[in-house]
Amino acid sequence: MKKSTRRALVGAVALGVLGTSGMVVALADTSGGRGGGRDVSATGEHEEEQLQKLYKAAVAEGGTLTVYAGGDKPGQADYLRDAFIKKFPKMKVNMVVDFSKNHDARIDDQISRKNVVVDVTHLQTLDDFPRWKKEGALERYRPVGWNRVYDQVKDSDGYFTGALFYAFGNVTATKLGDNAPVEAEDFLRPEFKNKLVFTYPNDDDAVLYYFKQLTDRYGFSYLKKLMAQNPAFVRGTQDSADLVGTGDYVANFGSGGSFSGLSTPSLPKRSPWVAWPQTAAILKAAPHKAAAKLYMSWLLSKDTQRNAIGTWSARDDVAPPSGRKGIFDYAHMNPLGLRDFMSDRTALDRYKARVGLYVGDVRGVNPADPKGVLGLAPISQDGQQG
């Protein structure tokens, strides 16, 4: 994978936190939404001791791990894989990226066929995890750092947890300078006609939720005016972000960012935007449970959350990215809103169908699987089946 692609992902994850993936600068402790009582033993030294014990067990098990990561571009989660292998060089990690809505269907199918090949998954489809818990599909495990994870994003019984926060806001062409759109109404300015590019909201539920908040606040008349701007729509938030600054495209909202050097991410000050806890769990039928526990504990460890994820932490003892507030401190963004939106699938599907009347049917190949090779039980991005 090219470094530019990897950096683009990290930029998308962090939404404007430049120089991420190990270069987040802490400003102050997060506030609000504190986790469970302070675990006085969970110092970095103590966590490292726990991780080394888990590492030995994972190596003894065979040293192999398969992770299904939600995303829309091959290699998007390689920054996590690479950091994990750097820390634990005896491990082999198969990191498979696809839309979360495809991975959850895959997992359901594997469970039904009793052929689970995935060990850990972290996905955007937040409504899946309570369902999987109820169905007995998840392994109960409280990873290292559990007591510092925000209570609002973890299962009280220990079956799943938010692992890090992803966010979508504005991406605007650097050449616009101070003329770049910031608030939702700015995207309706006449000079942006034929120059906007978005991700199909009817193809990605987080983007759909972004549009839902806008139509809730400004009415469907806003969407009608936006469509009068003749915007382009593509599949995948990474592709829509990467197009900004190229050709005639100068802006979008509902994506994370790009390190192309041609665009700048920003957050609205008055308009709604979206952030959510990308949620992770171990499958009960995981073939490599020791490796899965190592990965989950590494991911939630303070060192990883502070130095490797490049975005807001799921822990209450890790500072927000440089220049950002605590994740629960924004007046126009509810980090639990996407979860609530996705929990009512009937209402979501009804809204999606209505939006589809405006933006049209989704067209184009799956950008995470452009060759169509992933299939039912992939254990690698090139489609090797487990």
mmCIF file of C-alpha atoms in Angstrom:
data_model
loop_
_atom_site.group_PDB
_atom_site.id
_atom_site.type_symbol
_atom_site.label_atom_id
_atom_site.label_comp_id
_atom_site.label_asym_id
_atom_site.label_seq_id
_atom_site.Cartn_x
_atom_site.Cartn_y
_atom_site.Cartn_z
ATOM 1 C CA MET A 1 0.000 0.000 0.000
ATOM 2 C CA LYS A 2 1.313 3.460 -0.886
ATOM 3 C CA LYS A 3 2.127 5.815 1.953
ATOM 4 C CA SER A 4 -0.136 8.458 0.439
ATOM 5 C CA THR A 5 -3.111 6.096 0.687
ATOM 6 C CA ARG A 6 -2.282 5.262 4.271
ATOM 7 C CA ARG A 7 -1.929 8.920 5.195
ATOM 8 C CA ALA A 8 -5.207 9.671 3.492
ATOM 9 C CA LEU A 9 -6.959 7.180 5.723
ATOM 10 C CA VAL A 10 -5.434 8.557 8.885
ATOM 11 C CA GLY A 11 -6.469 12.022 7.838
ATOM 12 C CA ALA A 12 -9.984 10.780 7.263
ATOM 13 C CA VAL A 13 -10.100 9.114 10.643
ATOM 14 C CA ALA A 14 -8.829 12.167 12.456
ATOM 15 C CA LEU A 15 -10.834 14.745 10.488
ATOM 16 C CA GLY A 16 -8.446 17.592 10.310
ATOM 17 C CA VAL A 17 -5.985 16.418 12.939
ATOM 18 C CA LEU A 18 -2.991 16.770 10.679
ATOM 19 C CA GLY A 19 0.095 14.696 11.314
ATOM 20 C CA THR A 20 -1.827 11.847 12.887
ATOM 21 C CA SER A 21 -0.974 8.180 13.402
ATOM 22 C CA GLY A 22 1.442 8.631 16.261
ATOM 23 C CA MET A 23 1.729 12.406 16.063
ATOM 24 C CA VAL A 24 -1.326 13.628 17.912
ATOM 25 C CA VAL A 25 -0.422 16.468 20.255
ATOM 26 C CA ALA A 26 -2.338 16.496 23.517
ATOM 27 C CA LEU A 27 -3.776 19.820 24.661
ATOM 28 C CA ALA A 28 -5.706 18.916 27.753
ATOM 29 C CA ASP A 29 -7.626 16.089 29.345
ATOM 30 C CA THR A 30 -11.009 15.316 27.864
ATOM 31 C CA SER A 31 -14.008 16.253 29.934
ATOM 32 C CA GLY A 32 -17.549 14.995 30.200
ATOM 33 C CA GLY A 33 -18.819 11.437 29.820
ATOM 34 C CA ARG A 34 -16.285 9.916 32.174
ATOM 35 C CA GLY A 35 -15.735 6.196 32.217
ATOM 36 C CA GLY A 36 -16.029 3.856 35.181
ATOM 37 C CA GLY A 37 -14.134 4.516 38.383
ATOM 38 C CA ARG A 38 -10.421 5.142 38.057
ATOM 39 C CA ASP A 39 -8.354 1.983 37.749
ATOM 40 C CA VAL A 40 -5.358 3.049 39.823
ATOM 41 C CA SER A 41 -3.363 0.005 38.685
ATOM 42 C CA ALA A 42 -3.803 0.744 34.978
ATOM 43 C CA THR A 43 -0.553 2.644 34.532
ATOM 44 C CA GLY A 44 1.341 2.331 31.290
ATOM 45 C CA GLU A 45 3.775 -0.021 32.995
ATOM 46 C CA HIS A 46 1.002 -2.259 34.276
ATOM 47 C CA GLU A 47 -0.733 -2.293 30.890
ATOM 48 C CA GLU A 48 2.527 -3.237 29.200
ATOM 49 C CA GLU A 49 2.934 -6.167 31.573
ATOM 50 C CA GLN A 50 -0.559 -7.388 30.699
ATOM 51 C CA LEU A 51 0.081 -7.000 26.982
ATOM 52 C CA GLN A 52 3.269 -9.027 27.125
ATOM 53 C CA LYS A 53 1.441 -11.888 28.840
ATOM 54 C CA LEU A 54 -1.251 -11.787 26.170
ATOM 55 C CA TYR A 55 1.440 -11.704 23.476
ATOM 56 C CA LYS A 56 3.017 -14.901 24.752
ATOM 57 C CA ALA A 57 -0.367 -16.628 24.727
ATOM 58 C CA ALA A 58 -1.105 -15.407 21.194
ATOM 59 C CA VAL A 59 2.239 -16.651 19.882
ATOM 60 C CA ALA A 60 1.703 -20.007 21.570
ATOM 61 C CA GLU A 61 -1.699 -20.201 19.874
ATOM 62 C CA GLY A 62 -0.071 -19.783 16.456
ATOM 63 C CA GLY A 63 0.465 -16.043 16.123
ATOM 64 C CA THR A 64 -2.295 -15.405 13.568
ATOM 65 C CA LEU A 65 -5.129 -12.877 13.658
ATOM 66 C CA THR A 66 -7.896 -11.911 11.228
ATOM 67 C CA VAL A 67 -9.643 -8.557 11.609
ATOM 68 C CA TYR A 68 -12.645 -7.292 9.661
ATOM 69 C CA ALA A 69 -12.412 -3.486 9.588
ATOM 70 C CA GLY A 70 -15.173 -1.233 8.350
ATOM 71 C CA GLY A 71 -14.028 1.134 5.603
ATOM 72 C CA ASP A 72 -14.305 1.974 1.940
ATOM 73 C CA LYS A 73 -10.805 1.595 0.534
ATOM 74 C CA PRO A 74 -8.366 -1.325 0.557
ATOM 75 C CA GLY A 75 -5.574 -0.781 3.043
ATOM 76 C CA GLN A 76 -7.404 1.830 5.104
ATOM 77 C CA ALA A 77 -6.741 -0.013 8.364
ATOM 78 C CA ASP A 78 -3.140 -0.922 7.570
ATOM 79 C CA TYR A 79 -1.916 1.813 9.917
ATOM 80 C CA LEU A 80 -3.402 -0.202 12.783
ATOM 81 C CA ARG A 81 -2.049 -3.480 11.449
ATOM 82 C CA ASP A 82 1.420 -2.004 10.972
ATOM 83 C CA ALA A 83 1.536 -0.475 14.452
ATOM 84 C CA PHE A 84 0.367 -3.755 15.985
ATOM 85 C CA ILE A 85 2.995 -5.808 14.144
ATOM 86 C CA LYS A 86 5.695 -3.305 15.048
ATOM 87 C CA LYS A 87 4.786 -3.836 18.692
ATOM 88 C CA PHE A 88 4.357 -7.605 18.347
ATOM 89 C CA PRO A 89 6.615 -8.739 15.469
ATOM 90 C CA LYS A 90 5.865 -12.443 15.845
ATOM 91 C CA MET A 91 2.227 -11.867 14.922
ATOM 92 C CA LYS A 92 0.706 -12.228 11.445
ATOM 93 C CA VAL A 93 -2.342 -10.027 10.903
ATOM 94 C CA ASN A 94 -4.891 -10.351 8.117
ATOM 95 C CA MET A 95 -6.669 -6.976 7.934
ATOM 96 C CA VAL A 96 -9.694 -7.038 5.637
ATOM 97 C CA VAL A 97 -11.442 -3.744 4.850
ATOM 98 C CA ASP A 98 -14.952 -3.461 3.417
ATOM 99 C CA PHE A 99 -18.125 -1.505 4.009
ATOM 100 C CA SER A 100 -19.411 -2.326 7.492
ATOM 101 C CA LYS A 101 -22.769 -3.262 5.977
ATOM 102 C CA ASN A 102 -20.973 -5.964 3.984
ATOM 103 C CA HIS A 103 -18.847 -7.230 6.838
ATOM 104 C CA ASP A 104 -21.796 -7.621 9.195
ATOM 105 C CA ALA A 105 -23.646 -9.666 6.574
ATOM 106 C CA ARG A 106 -20.507 -11.775 6.138
ATOM 107 C CA ILE A 107 -20.273 -12.368 9.863
ATOM 108 C CA ASP A 108 -23.952 -13.341 10.062
ATOM 109 C CA ASP A 109 -23.434 -15.776 7.202
ATOM 110 C CA GLN A 110 -20.319 -17.296 8.778
ATOM 111 C CA ILE A 111 -22.104 -17.744 12.093
ATOM 112 C CA SER A 112 -25.046 -19.397 10.357
ATOM 113 C CA ARG A 113 -22.755 -21.755 8.432
ATOM 114 C CA LYS A 114 -20.577 -22.411 11.494
ATOM 115 C CA ASN A 115 -17.553 -21.246 9.541
ATOM 116 C CA VAL A 116 -16.376 -18.156 11.429
ATOM 117 C CA VAL A 117 -12.966 -17.107 10.101
ATOM 118 C CA VAL A 118 -12.797 -13.622 11.639
ATOM 119 C CA ASP A 119 -11.443 -13.036 15.139
ATOM 120 C CA VAL A 120 -12.083 -9.332 15.783
ATOM 121 C CA THR A 121 -14.265 -6.823 13.986
ATOM 122 C CA HIS A 122 -14.541 -3.041 14.322
ATOM 123 C CA LEU A 123 -17.447 -1.553 12.410
ATOM 124 C CA GLN A 124 -19.660 1.471 11.874
ATOM 125 C CA THR A 125 -22.857 -0.600 12.075
ATOM 126 C CA LEU A 126 -23.361 0.141 15.759
ATOM 127 C CA ASP A 127 -26.740 -1.574 15.915
ATOM 128 C CA ASP A 128 -25.159 -4.947 15.150
ATOM 129 C CA PHE A 129 -23.306 -5.319 18.414
ATOM 130 C CA PRO A 130 -26.261 -5.417 20.848
ATOM 131 C CA ARG A 131 -27.957 -7.845 18.447
ATOM 132 C CA TRP A 132 -24.912 -10.097 18.273
ATOM 133 C CA LYS A 133 -24.642 -9.999 22.039
ATOM 134 C CA LYS A 134 -28.287 -11.055 22.368
ATOM 135 C CA GLU A 135 -27.726 -13.853 19.868
ATOM 136 C CA GLY A 136 -24.726 -15.150 21.812
ATOM 137 C CA ALA A 137 -22.314 -14.427 18.971
ATOM 138 C CA LEU A 138 -19.767 -12.369 20.913
ATOM 139 C CA GLU A 139 -17.020 -13.288 23.354
ATOM 140 C CA ARG A 140 -17.208 -11.585 26.714
ATOM 141 C CA TYR A 141 -13.888 -9.838 27.264
ATOM 142 C CA ARG A 142 -12.823 -6.686 29.057
ATOM 143 C CA PRO A 143 -9.541 -5.594 27.467
ATOM 144 C CA VAL A 144 -6.694 -3.664 29.011
ATOM 145 C CA GLY A 145 -7.884 -0.139 29.824
ATOM 146 C CA TRP A 146 -11.536 -1.187 30.122
ATOM 147 C CA ASN A 147 -12.163 0.918 33.235
ATOM 148 C CA ARG A 148 -11.033 4.039 31.387
ATOM 149 C CA VAL A 149 -13.293 3.584 28.364
ATOM 150 C CA TYR A 150 -16.253 5.971 28.328
ATOM 151 C CA ASP A 151 -19.262 4.245 29.858
ATOM 152 C CA GLN A 152 -21.452 5.565 27.022
ATOM 153 C CA VAL A 153 -19.615 3.574 24.335
ATOM 154 C CA LYS A 154 -19.046 0.200 25.986
ATOM 155 C CA ASP A 155 -21.306 -2.699 26.853
ATOM 156 C CA SER A 156 -21.689 -2.899 30.612
ATOM 157 C CA ASP A 157 -21.381 -6.684 30.468
ATOM 158 C CA GLY A 158 -18.127 -6.594 28.506
ATOM 159 C CA TYR A 159 -19.158 -7.944 25.095
ATOM 160 C CA PHE A 160 -18.208 -4.955 22.920
ATOM 161 C CA THR A 161 -16.730 -1.488 23.163
ATOM 162 C CA GLY A 162 -16.110 1.665 21.220
ATOM 163 C CA ALA A 163 -12.473 1.572 20.142
ATOM 164 C CA LEU A 164 -11.924 5.066 18.697
ATOM 165 C CA PHE A 165 -14.029 7.899 17.317
ATOM 166 C CA TYR A 166 -14.346 8.529 13.602
ATOM 167 C CA ALA A 167 -15.727 11.837 12.331
ATOM 168 C CA PHE A 168 -17.122 13.423 9.185
ATOM 169 C CA GLY A 169 -17.190 17.177 8.542
ATOM 170 C CA ASN A 170 -16.176 19.467 5.680
ATOM 171 C CA VAL A 171 -13.419 18.966 3.110
ATOM 172 C CA THR A 172 -12.664 22.041 0.993
ATOM 173 C CA ALA A 173 -10.114 22.868 -1.680
ATOM 174 C CA THR A 174 -7.089 24.614 -0.223
ATOM 175 C CA LYS A 175 -7.170 27.126 -3.067
ATOM 176 C CA LEU A 176 -10.467 28.525 -1.743
ATOM 177 C CA GLY A 177 -8.739 29.976 1.310
ATOM 178 C CA ASP A 178 -11.115 32.096 3.375
ATOM 179 C CA ASN A 179 -13.858 31.607 0.768
ATOM 180 C CA ALA A 180 -14.249 27.930 1.664
ATOM 181 C CA PRO A 181 -17.723 26.869 2.811
ATOM 182 C CA VAL A 182 -18.023 26.135 6.522
ATOM 183 C CA GLU A 183 -21.709 25.968 7.422
ATOM 184 C CA ALA A 184 -24.367 23.969 5.593
ATOM 185 C CA GLU A 185 -25.875 27.031 3.956
ATOM 186 C CA ASP A 186 -22.474 28.010 2.533
ATOM 187 C CA PHE A 187 -22.608 25.019 0.191
ATOM 188 C CA LEU A 188 -25.624 26.635 -1.500
ATOM 189 C CA ARG A 189 -23.675 29.656 -2.720
ATOM 190 C CA PRO A 190 -23.941 30.153 -6.502
ATOM 191 C CA GLU A 191 -20.187 29.916 -7.077
ATOM 192 C CA PHE A 192 -20.229 26.272 -5.972
ATOM 193 C CA LYS A 193 -22.686 25.077 -8.599
ATOM 194 C CA ASN A 194 -21.255 22.074 -10.494
ATOM 195 C CA LYS A 195 -18.273 22.038 -8.088
ATOM 196 C CA LEU A 196 -19.462 19.872 -5.177
ATOM 197 C CA VAL A 197 -18.859 16.142 -4.741
ATOM 198 C CA PHE A 198 -20.465 13.931 -2.107
ATOM 199 C CA THR A 199 -20.639 10.314 -1.020
ATOM 200 C CA TYR A 200 -23.990 8.727 -1.811
ATOM 201 C CA PRO A 201 -25.896 9.084 1.480
ATOM 202 C CA ASN A 202 -28.003 6.073 0.533
ATOM 203 C CA ASP A 203 -24.833 3.950 0.454
ATOM 204 C CA ASP A 204 -23.281 4.861 3.823
ATOM 205 C CA ASP A 205 -25.329 5.179 7.009
ATOM 206 C CA ALA A 206 -22.961 7.690 8.652
ATOM 207 C CA VAL A 207 -23.278 9.973 5.616
ATOM 208 C CA LEU A 208 -27.027 9.342 5.632
ATOM 209 C CA TYR A 209 -27.135 10.472 9.267
ATOM 210 C CA TYR A 210 -25.251 13.630 8.301
ATOM 211 C CA PHE A 211 -27.943 14.396 5.709
ATOM 212 C CA LYS A 212 -30.677 13.450 8.201
ATOM 213 C CA GLN A 213 -29.480 16.043 10.654
ATOM 214 C CA LEU A 214 -29.429 18.695 7.937
ATOM 215 C CA THR A 215 -32.948 17.923 6.723
ATOM 216 C CA ASP A 216 -34.209 17.729 10.329
ATOM 217 C CA ARG A 217 -32.847 21.229 10.973
ATOM 218 C CA TYR A 218 -33.364 22.939 7.611
ATOM 219 C CA GLY A 219 -36.074 20.814 6.008
ATOM 220 C CA PHE A 220 -36.028 18.860 2.760
ATOM 221 C CA SER A 221 -36.007 22.224 1.025
ATOM 222 C CA TYR A 222 -32.330 22.349 1.905
ATOM 223 C CA LEU A 223 -31.688 19.071 0.080
ATOM 224 C CA LYS A 224 -33.667 20.325 -2.920
ATOM 225 C CA LYS A 225 -31.497 23.464 -3.029
ATOM 226 C CA LEU A 226 -28.357 21.384 -2.629
ATOM 227 C CA MET A 227 -29.350 19.193 -5.563
ATOM 228 C CA ALA A 228 -29.911 22.347 -7.621
ATOM 229 C CA GLN A 229 -26.155 22.872 -7.248
ATOM 230 C CA ASN A 230 -25.754 19.817 -9.490
ATOM 231 C CA PRO A 231 -23.330 17.979 -7.203
ATOM 232 C CA ALA A 232 -21.568 14.767 -8.190
ATOM 233 C CA PHE A 233 -22.037 11.615 -6.093
ATOM 234 C CA VAL A 234 -19.550 8.759 -5.730
ATOM 235 C CA ARG A 235 -19.265 5.622 -3.628
ATOM 236 C CA GLY A 236 -16.994 5.833 -0.600
ATOM 237 C CA THR A 237 -16.093 8.733 1.672
ATOM 238 C CA GLN A 238 -12.399 8.442 0.838
ATOM 239 C CA ASP A 239 -13.002 8.863 -2.880
ATOM 240 C CA SER A 240 -15.279 11.868 -2.364
ATOM 241 C CA ALA A 241 -12.662 13.507 -0.137
ATOM 242 C CA ASP A 242 -9.808 12.714 -2.513
ATOM 243 C CA LEU A 243 -11.657 14.335 -5.429
ATOM 244 C CA VAL A 244 -11.829 17.701 -3.661
ATOM 245 C CA GLY A 245 -9.206 19.987 -5.142
ATOM 246 C CA THR A 246 -9.029 18.027 -8.392
ATOM 247 C CA GLY A 247 -10.682 19.156 -11.630
ATOM 248 C CA ASP A 248 -13.571 21.490 -10.829
ATOM 249 C CA TYR A 249 -14.421 19.926 -7.448
ATOM 250 C CA VAL A 250 -13.876 22.309 -4.540
ATOM 251 C CA ALA A 251 -15.853 21.027 -1.555
ATOM 252 C CA ASN A 252 -17.903 18.398 0.186
ATOM 253 C CA PHE A 253 -19.279 17.563 3.599
ATOM 254 C CA GLY A 254 -19.833 14.159 5.146
ATOM 255 C CA SER A 255 -16.295 12.848 4.736
ATOM 256 C CA GLY A 256 -13.093 12.864 6.719
ATOM 257 C CA GLY A 257 -10.257 14.335 4.728
ATOM 258 C CA SER A 258 -7.381 13.678 2.411
ATOM 259 C CA PHE A 259 -3.637 14.142 2.569
ATOM 260 C CA SER A 260 -3.455 15.024 -1.105
ATOM 261 C CA GLY A 261 -2.328 18.524 -0.207
ATOM 262 C CA LEU A 262 -5.172 19.858 -2.328
ATOM 263 C CA SER A 263 -7.814 20.098 0.393
ATOM 264 C CA THR A 264 -8.369 21.055 4.019
ATOM 265 C CA PRO A 265 -10.756 19.424 6.507
ATOM 266 C CA SER A 266 -12.771 21.531 8.932
ATOM 267 C CA LEU A 267 -15.699 21.317 11.316
ATOM 268 C CA PRO A 268 -18.847 23.429 11.082
ATOM 269 C CA LYS A 269 -19.350 25.794 13.991
ATOM 270 C CA ARG A 270 -23.148 25.985 13.864
ATOM 271 C CA SER A 271 -24.270 23.202 11.527
ATOM 272 C CA PRO A 272 -24.462 19.563 12.621
ATOM 273 C CA TRP A 273 -21.720 17.090 11.789
ATOM 274 C CA VAL A 274 -21.060 13.450 12.680
ATOM 275 C CA ALA A 275 -18.719 11.515 14.936
ATOM 276 C CA TRP A 276 -19.243 8.044 16.353
ATOM 277 C CA PRO A 277 -17.433 5.332 18.305
ATOM 278 C CA GLN A 278 -16.214 2.711 15.824
ATOM 279 C CA THR A 279 -17.137 -0.364 17.830
ATOM 280 C CA ALA A 280 -15.136 -3.547 18.280
ATOM 281 C CA ALA A 281 -15.742 -7.060 19.562
ATOM 282 C CA ILE A 282 -14.352 -10.586 19.516
ATOM 283 C CA LEU A 283 -16.475 -13.262 17.887
ATOM 284 C CA LYS A 284 -17.402 -16.106 20.226
ATOM 285 C CA ALA A 285 -16.413 -18.617 17.543
ATOM 286 C CA ALA A 286 -13.185 -16.777 16.729
ATOM 287 C CA PRO A 287 -10.489 -19.265 15.662
ATOM 288 C CA HIS A 288 -7.696 -17.258 17.349
ATOM 289 C CA LYS A 289 -9.056 -16.020 20.663
ATOM 290 C CA ALA A 290 -5.706 -15.389 22.321
ATOM 291 C CA ALA A 291 -4.653 -13.224 19.377
ATOM 292 C CA ALA A 292 -8.018 -11.478 19.438
ATOM 293 C CA LYS A 293 -7.623 -10.605 23.122
ATOM 294 C CA LEU A 294 -4.136 -9.282 22.488
ATOM 295 C CA TYR A 295 -5.376 -7.064 19.648
ATOM 296 C CA MET A 296 -8.329 -5.698 21.615
ATOM 297 C CA SER A 297 -6.148 -4.954 24.632
ATOM 298 C CA TRP A 298 -3.462 -3.340 22.496
ATOM 299 C CA LEU A 299 -6.075 -1.218 20.716
ATOM 300 C CA LEU A 300 -7.556 0.041 23.994
ATOM 301 C CA SER A 301 -4.213 0.482 25.777
ATOM 302 C CA LYS A 302 -3.312 4.034 26.713
ATOM 303 C CA ASP A 303 -0.168 4.053 24.600
ATOM 304 C CA THR A 304 -2.057 3.041 21.449
ATOM 305 C CA GLN A 305 -4.944 5.397 22.095
ATOM 306 C CA ARG A 306 -2.563 8.280 22.648
ATOM 307 C CA ASN A 307 0.012 7.610 19.938
ATOM 308 C CA ALA A 308 -1.354 5.381 17.163
ATOM 309 C CA ILE A 309 -5.043 5.935 16.407
ATOM 310 C CA GLY A 310 -4.805 9.553 15.224
ATOM 311 C CA THR A 311 -8.267 10.607 16.411
ATOM 312 C CA TRP A 312 -10.383 11.055 19.536
ATOM 313 C CA SER A 313 -9.781 8.292 22.038
ATOM 314 C CA ALA A 314 -12.390 5.950 23.487
ATOM 315 C CA ARG A 315 -10.649 6.443 26.862
ATOM 316 C CA ASP A 316 -11.400 9.262 29.264
ATOM 317 C CA ASP A 317 -7.745 9.632 30.312
ATOM 318 C CA VAL A 318 -6.377 10.459 26.836
ATOM 319 C CA ALA A 319 -6.451 14.068 25.642
ATOM 320 C CA PRO A 320 -8.326 15.057 22.475
ATOM 321 C CA PRO A 321 -6.355 15.713 19.302
ATOM 322 C CA SER A 322 -4.551 19.027 19.056
ATOM 323 C CA GLY A 323 -6.938 21.906 18.507
ATOM 324 C CA ARG A 324 -10.055 19.859 19.255
ATOM 325 C CA LYS A 325 -12.487 19.786 22.159
ATOM 326 C CA GLY A 326 -13.348 16.645 24.061
ATOM 327 C CA ILE A 327 -15.563 14.391 21.972
ATOM 328 C CA PHE A 328 -18.596 15.019 24.211
ATOM 329 C CA ASP A 329 -18.075 18.787 24.351
ATOM 330 C CA TYR A 330 -19.410 19.940 20.977
ATOM 331 C CA ALA A 331 -22.733 21.806 20.962
ATOM 332 C CA HIS A 332 -23.781 20.651 17.473
ATOM 333 C CA MET A 333 -22.495 17.074 17.463
ATOM 334 C CA ASN A 334 -23.754 14.136 19.480
ATOM 335 C CA PRO A 335 -21.262 11.234 19.304
ATOM 336 C CA LEU A 336 -24.052 8.838 20.309
ATOM 337 C CA GLY A 337 -26.501 10.093 17.692
ATOM 338 C CA LEU A 338 -25.457 7.711 14.929
ATOM 339 C CA ARG A 339 -25.989 4.742 17.245
ATOM 340 C CA ASP A 340 -29.519 5.893 18.024
ATOM 341 C CA PHE A 341 -30.237 6.578 14.346
ATOM 342 C CA MET A 342 -29.068 3.119 13.312
ATOM 343 C CA SER A 343 -31.022 1.399 16.064
ATOM 344 C CA ASP A 344 -34.343 2.089 14.324
ATOM 345 C CA ARG A 345 -33.779 0.338 11.014
ATOM 346 C CA THR A 346 -37.354 0.864 9.842
ATOM 347 C CA ALA A 347 -37.116 4.641 10.210
ATOM 348 C CA LEU A 348 -33.608 4.621 8.728
ATOM 349 C CA ASP A 349 -34.692 2.684 5.649
ATOM 350 C CA ARG A 350 -37.686 4.963 5.186
ATOM 351 C CA TYR A 351 -35.437 8.025 5.274
ATOM 352 C CA LYS A 352 -32.895 6.386 2.970
ATOM 353 C CA ALA A 353 -35.598 5.697 0.385
ATOM 354 C CA ARG A 354 -36.751 9.298 0.511
ATOM 355 C CA VAL A 355 -33.211 10.638 0.101
ATOM 356 C CA GLY A 356 -32.747 8.264 -2.820
ATOM 357 C CA LEU A 357 -35.507 10.095 -4.685
ATOM 358 C CA TYR A 358 -33.316 13.204 -4.618
ATOM 359 C CA VAL A 359 -29.809 11.815 -5.165
ATOM 360 C CA GLY A 360 -30.671 8.835 -7.374
ATOM 361 C CA ASP A 361 -29.666 5.200 -7.227
ATOM 362 C CA VAL A 362 -26.178 4.271 -6.058
ATOM 363 C CA ARG A 363 -23.866 3.634 -9.002
ATOM 364 C CA GLY A 364 -20.342 2.336 -9.252
ATOM 365 C CA VAL A 365 -18.282 -0.590 -8.005
ATOM 366 C CA ASN A 366 -17.567 -1.138 -4.338
ATOM 367 C CA PRO A 367 -14.417 0.984 -3.784
ATOM 368 C CA ALA A 368 -13.295 -1.328 -0.968
ATOM 369 C CA ASP A 369 -13.555 -4.377 -3.214
ATOM 370 C CA PRO A 370 -13.193 -3.057 -6.766
ATOM 371 C CA LYS A 371 -12.388 -6.490 -8.200
ATOM 372 C CA GLY A 372 -15.254 -8.203 -6.367
ATOM 373 C CA VAL A 373 -13.025 -10.843 -4.773
ATOM 374 C CA LEU A 374 -13.831 -10.688 -1.050
ATOM 375 C CA GLY A 375 -16.650 -13.221 -1.118
ATOM 376 C CA LEU A 376 -18.135 -14.945 1.927
ATOM 377 C CA ALA A 377 -15.165 -15.683 4.183
ATOM 378 C CA PRO A 378 -12.117 -13.602 3.235
ATOM 379 C CA ILE A 379 -8.997 -13.761 5.354
ATOM 380 C CA SER A 380 -7.068 -11.333 3.172
ATOM 381 C CA GLN A 381 -7.842 -8.278 1.088
ATOM 382 C CA ASP A 382 -7.109 -10.208 -2.097
ATOM 383 C CA GLY A 383 -9.978 -12.604 -1.366
ATOM 384 C CA GLN A 384 -8.239 -15.657 0.039
ATOM 385 C CA GLN A 385 -11.022 -17.641 1.697
ATOM 386 C CA GLY A 386 -10.894 -19.137 5.165
#
